[in-house]
Short mmCIF file of C-alpha atoms in Angstrom, two decimals:
data_model
loop_
_atom_site.label_atom_id
_atom_site.label_comp_id
_atom_site.label_asym_id
_atom_site.label_seq_id
_atom_site.Cartn_x
_atom_site.Cartn_y
_atom_site.Cartn_z
CA GLY A 19 -3.07 2.02 -21.00
CA GLY A 20 -5.66 3.70 -18.85
CA PRO A 21 -6.72 6.86 -17.09
CA PHE A 22 -3.86 6.62 -14.62
CA ASP A 23 -1.00 6.66 -17.13
CA PHE A 24 1.57 9.44 -16.85
CA VAL A 25 1.35 12.35 -19.24
CA GLY A 26 4.37 14.45 -18.35
CA ASP A 27 4.86 18.18 -18.46
CA LYS A 28 8.14 18.42 -20.33
CA SER A 29 8.52 22.07 -19.33
CA LEU A 30 9.13 20.96 -15.74
CA PRO A 31 12.58 19.44 -15.06
CA PRO A 32 12.45 16.35 -12.84
CA THR A 33 13.21 16.75 -9.15
CA VAL A 34 15.88 14.27 -8.04
CA VAL A 35 16.00 13.16 -4.41
CA ALA A 36 18.95 11.17 -3.04
CA PRO A 37 19.43 9.52 0.37
CA ASP A 38 21.78 11.07 2.88
CA PRO A 39 25.00 8.99 2.89
CA SER A 40 24.84 8.93 6.68
CA GLY A 41 21.33 7.47 6.53
CA LYS A 42 19.97 10.18 8.84
CA ASP A 43 16.82 12.15 8.02
CA SER A 44 16.72 10.88 4.43
CA ALA A 45 12.98 10.22 4.61
CA ALA A 46 12.43 13.89 5.38
CA ALA A 47 13.96 14.75 1.98
CA ILE A 48 11.23 12.74 0.24
CA GLU A 49 8.50 14.48 2.22
CA LYS A 50 9.99 17.91 1.45
CA ALA A 51 9.95 17.17 -2.30
CA LEU A 52 6.36 15.91 -2.14
CA ARG A 53 5.11 19.00 -0.35
CA ARG A 54 6.62 21.25 -3.06
CA ALA A 55 5.42 19.19 -6.05
CA LYS A 56 3.48 20.84 -8.86
CA PRO A 57 1.09 19.25 -11.39
CA GLY A 58 3.04 17.42 -14.09
CA GLU A 59 6.21 17.18 -12.02
CA VAL A 60 8.29 13.98 -11.86
CA ILE A 61 10.12 13.23 -8.62
CA LEU A 62 12.92 10.70 -9.15
CA LEU A 63 14.15 8.81 -6.08
CA ARG A 64 17.74 7.65 -6.33
CA GLY A 65 18.55 4.18 -5.07
CA GLY A 66 19.60 3.59 -1.48
CA THR A 67 18.07 3.65 1.98
CA TYR A 68 15.85 6.49 3.19
CA ALA A 69 15.48 6.30 6.95
CA GLY A 70 14.73 8.25 10.09
CA ALA A 71 11.08 9.26 9.73
CA LYS A 72 7.63 8.60 8.35
CA VAL A 73 6.64 10.25 5.08
CA ARG A 74 3.20 11.92 5.03
CA ALA A 75 2.12 14.55 2.53
CA THR A 76 -0.75 16.01 0.54
CA VAL A 77 0.12 16.03 -3.16
CA ASN A 78 -2.14 17.26 -5.94
CA GLY A 79 -1.52 16.93 -9.63
CA ALA A 80 -4.14 17.67 -12.27
CA PRO A 81 -6.04 15.70 -14.92
CA GLY A 82 -3.50 14.74 -17.57
CA ALA A 83 -0.66 16.12 -15.44
CA PRO A 84 -0.20 13.91 -12.39
CA VAL A 85 2.63 14.24 -9.93
CA THR A 86 4.78 11.15 -10.55
CA ILE A 87 7.02 9.79 -7.79
CA ARG A 88 9.17 7.01 -9.16
CA ALA A 89 12.43 5.16 -8.76
CA PHE A 90 15.38 6.48 -10.73
CA PRO A 91 15.87 4.13 -13.71
CA LYS A 92 17.48 0.80 -12.73
CA GLU A 93 17.74 1.83 -9.07
CA THR A 94 15.77 0.85 -5.95
CA PRO A 95 14.88 3.49 -3.36
CA VAL A 96 14.11 1.88 0.01
CA LEU A 97 12.09 3.59 2.73
CA ASP A 98 13.19 1.77 5.89
CA GLY A 99 11.30 2.24 9.15
CA THR A 100 13.85 0.60 11.42
CA GLY A 101 13.88 2.56 14.67
CA VAL A 102 11.04 4.90 13.69
CA LYS A 103 8.53 5.12 16.55
CA MET A 104 5.00 4.52 15.28
CA ALA A 105 1.63 3.37 16.55
CA LEU A 106 0.21 0.23 14.92
CA TYR A 107 -2.14 2.22 12.65
CA ASP A 108 0.43 4.84 11.70
CA THR A 109 1.91 4.54 8.21
CA LEU A 110 5.49 4.69 6.94
CA PHE A 111 4.47 6.24 3.57
CA GLU A 112 1.10 8.00 3.40
CA LEU A 113 -0.55 10.28 0.87
CA THR A 114 -3.48 12.10 2.47
CA LYS A 115 -6.21 14.03 0.63
CA SER A 116 -4.14 13.77 -2.54
CA SER A 117 -5.20 13.54 -6.19
CA HIS A 118 -3.72 12.72 -9.59
CA VAL A 119 -0.56 11.06 -8.28
CA VAL A 120 1.46 8.06 -9.48
CA LEU A 121 3.81 6.28 -7.04
CA GLU A 122 6.06 3.74 -8.71
CA GLY A 123 9.00 1.52 -7.79
CA LEU A 124 9.44 2.27 -4.07
CA GLU A 125 10.40 -0.43 -1.57
CA VAL A 126 8.91 0.04 1.93
CA ARG A 127 10.08 -2.17 4.77
CA ASN A 128 10.43 -2.58 8.53
CA SER A 129 7.41 -0.55 9.62
CA ALA A 130 6.07 -0.73 13.17
CA GLY A 131 2.70 0.17 11.64
CA ARG A 132 1.44 0.18 8.04
CA GLY A 133 3.44 0.26 4.82
CA ILE A 134 1.83 2.42 2.10
CA ASN A 135 -1.53 4.07 2.75
CA LEU A 136 -3.78 6.36 0.72
CA HIS A 137 -6.10 8.42 2.93
CA GLU A 138 -9.04 10.15 1.25
CA CYS A 139 -7.32 10.19 -2.15
CA ALA A 140 -8.64 10.36 -5.74
CA ASN A 141 -7.09 9.31 -9.04
CA VAL A 142 -3.99 7.83 -7.41
CA THR A 143 -1.95 4.85 -8.67
CA VAL A 144 0.50 2.74 -6.63
CA ARG A 145 2.45 0.60 -9.08
CA GLY A 146 5.45 -1.71 -8.93
CA CYS A 147 6.20 -1.16 -5.25
CA SER A 148 7.50 -3.76 -2.78
CA ILE A 149 6.18 -3.71 0.79
CA HIS A 150 7.39 -6.19 3.38
CA ASP A 151 8.17 -6.78 7.04
CA VAL A 152 5.44 -4.52 8.40
CA GLN A 153 3.52 -5.00 11.61
CA CYS A 154 0.12 -3.92 10.27
CA ARG A 155 -1.48 -3.60 6.82
CA ALA A 156 0.98 -3.42 3.95
CA LEU A 157 -1.02 -1.58 1.30
CA GLY A 158 -4.41 0.07 0.82
CA GLY A 159 -6.52 3.03 1.75
CA SER A 160 -9.65 5.07 1.13
CA GLY A 161 -10.98 7.33 -1.58
CA GLU A 162 -12.09 7.06 -5.21
CA LYS A 163 -10.53 5.98 -8.49
CA LEU A 164 -7.55 4.24 -6.90
CA LEU A 165 -5.35 1.69 -8.69
CA PHE A 166 -2.95 -0.72 -6.98
CA GLU A 167 -1.07 -2.52 -9.75
CA GLY A 168 1.91 -4.83 -10.01
CA ASN A 169 2.99 -4.52 -6.38
CA ARG A 170 4.70 -7.24 -4.33
CA VAL A 171 3.75 -7.74 -0.68
CA TRP A 172 5.09 -10.25 1.84
CA ASN A 173 5.72 -10.63 5.59
CA ALA A 174 2.92 -8.24 6.55
CA CYS A 175 0.52 -8.08 9.52
CA LEU A 176 3.27 -9.41 11.76
CA VAL A 177 1.34 -8.21 14.82
CA ASN A 178 -0.75 -11.37 14.26
CA ALA A 179 2.17 -13.72 13.64
CA ASP A 180 1.60 -17.34 14.61
CA ASN A 181 -2.12 -16.81 15.23
CA ALA A 182 -1.45 -14.26 17.98
CA PHE A 183 -4.96 -12.76 18.14
CA VAL A 184 -6.77 -16.10 18.42
CA LYS A 185 -4.23 -17.33 20.95
CA ALA A 186 -5.04 -14.22 23.00
CA GLY A 187 -8.73 -15.18 22.95
CA LYS A 188 -9.78 -12.57 20.37
CA LYS A 189 -12.35 -13.39 17.69
CA GLY A 190 -11.18 -10.66 15.30
CA GLY A 191 -9.36 -7.37 15.03
CA TRP A 192 -6.21 -8.39 13.18
CA PRO A 193 -5.30 -6.30 10.12
CA ALA A 194 -5.70 -7.43 6.52
CA THR A 195 -2.65 -7.45 4.24
CA VAL A 196 -4.04 -5.40 1.32
CA GLN A 197 -7.34 -3.61 1.98
CA THR A 198 -9.69 -0.78 1.15
CA SER A 199 -11.07 1.40 3.95
CA MET A 200 -14.21 3.32 4.82
CA ARG A 201 -14.18 7.05 4.01
CA ASP A 202 -13.94 9.57 6.84
CA ASP A 203 -17.65 10.35 6.45
CA LYS A 204 -18.53 6.61 6.75
CA ARG A 205 -19.26 6.19 3.03
CA PRO A 206 -17.57 3.33 1.18
CA SER A 207 -14.57 3.93 -1.04
CA THR A 208 -15.45 3.80 -4.75
CA ASP A 209 -13.86 2.53 -7.96
CA VAL A 210 -10.78 0.81 -6.52
CA THR A 211 -8.84 -1.76 -8.54
CA PHE A 212 -6.27 -4.30 -7.34
CA ARG A 213 -4.57 -5.70 -10.46
CA ASN A 214 -1.63 -8.04 -11.05
CA ASN A 215 -0.28 -7.83 -7.49
CA GLU A 216 1.59 -10.62 -5.68
CA VAL A 217 0.54 -10.99 -2.05
CA ARG A 218 2.04 -13.76 0.04
CA ASP A 219 3.21 -15.09 3.40
CA SER A 220 1.34 -12.62 5.58
CA TRP A 221 -0.68 -12.82 8.81
CA GLY A 222 -3.80 -11.02 7.58
CA GLU A 223 -6.35 -11.74 4.87
CA GLY A 224 -4.63 -11.44 1.49
CA ILE A 225 -6.79 -8.90 -0.38
CA ASP A 226 -9.81 -7.50 1.46
CA ALA A 227 -12.47 -5.37 -0.24
CA TRP A 228 -13.89 -3.66 2.86
CA PHE A 229 -16.48 -0.89 2.54
CA LEU A 230 -16.08 -0.70 -1.24
CA ASP A 231 -18.61 0.25 -3.93
CA GLY A 232 -17.27 -0.44 -7.41
CA GLY A 233 -13.95 -1.79 -8.57
CA ALA A 234 -12.07 -4.97 -9.34
CA ILE A 235 -9.74 -7.60 -7.91
CA GLU A 236 -8.17 -9.11 -11.02
CA GLY A 237 -5.07 -10.97 -12.12
CA ASN A 238 -3.53 -11.14 -8.65
CA THR A 239 -1.56 -14.01 -7.15
CA VAL A 240 -2.38 -14.52 -3.48
CA ARG A 241 -0.46 -17.22 -1.66
CA ASP A 242 -0.36 -18.36 1.96
CA CYS A 243 -2.08 -15.52 3.79
CA TYR A 244 -3.95 -15.75 7.07
CA SER A 245 -7.49 -17.11 7.20
CA VAL A 246 -8.77 -16.04 3.74
CA LEU A 247 -6.92 -15.25 0.52
CA ILE A 248 -9.53 -12.91 -1.05
CA TYR A 249 -12.26 -11.50 1.19
CA THR A 250 -15.13 -9.07 0.72
CA ASP A 251 -17.02 -7.35 3.53
CA THR A 252 -19.65 -4.64 2.98
CA ALA A 253 -18.67 -4.49 -0.70
CA ARG A 254 -20.78 -4.31 -3.87
CA ASN A 255 -20.47 -3.78 -7.63
CA LEU A 256 -17.15 -5.59 -7.55
CA ARG A 257 -15.55 -7.76 -10.23
CA ILE A 258 -13.29 -10.60 -9.03
CA ASP A 259 -11.59 -12.26 -11.98
CA ARG A 260 -8.51 -14.27 -13.05
CA ASN A 261 -6.85 -14.44 -9.63
CA VAL A 262 -4.58 -17.30 -8.63
CA CYS A 263 -5.08 -18.36 -5.00
CA VAL A 264 -2.64 -20.86 -3.49
CA VAL A 265 -2.51 -22.49 -0.07
CA ALA A 266 0.76 -24.36 0.26
CA ASN A 267 1.42 -23.92 3.98
CA ASP A 268 -1.05 -24.70 6.76
CA ARG A 269 0.68 -22.40 9.26
CA PHE A 270 -1.58 -19.55 8.08
CA TYR A 271 -4.82 -21.36 8.95
CA ARG A 272 -7.03 -19.53 11.41
CA ALA A 273 -7.72 -21.97 14.22
CA ALA A 274 -8.69 -21.79 17.86
CA LEU A 275 -6.35 -23.34 20.36
CA LYS A 276 -6.98 -26.98 20.98
CA SER A 277 -7.71 -27.84 24.57
#
């Protein structure tokens, strides 16, 4: 239990979104439903592949009546970025300036940029999602009262695969796998929790608390990520507890080229 749990408005029937059988423009159907969402509404995503575009929307629920975007029971909706033109710091699924939202059970894959991003959000939960095969950061964002819980992340930060940045003579600049961000006004994000996530086999730091004031990194399993498994930078008032960190493969070591 917690402040992010769904309290539904039973007077609102759920909105059901299904992928186009042809695979074309299916992602646009998700964005259209998000833009129309009302506080207390549940958006159910049927299983299958949603392709053709990025999803970016501003969604606002209300205290006790969040907008809930979740997988249809026993089905897996997949947002696939194959062929979608994106810059490295663009995002395949982004909520921007959103509040009181729960996102649950979505698979995001094959992004030329980021996977799931929250930009300037408040009281938003990302739970039980799978994010993999993305070129930049898989999961994270900026804002206040954010919860990332029970997600699975692998094969992220592929732009840095095989130590690419160091091999190019760079001392930094690669993305982290799961990370908080600075607010637009340069303040730190506040009250962000990463709980019970699995983060593995990625070419950026595993979980990175960056420009964060308040929150927790707890109960996560972080395995074989680049350079550092759990990292804090310009962070304070942070609890780090009960995480399992495993290094089983030395290919993710950060090392300069040997002469």
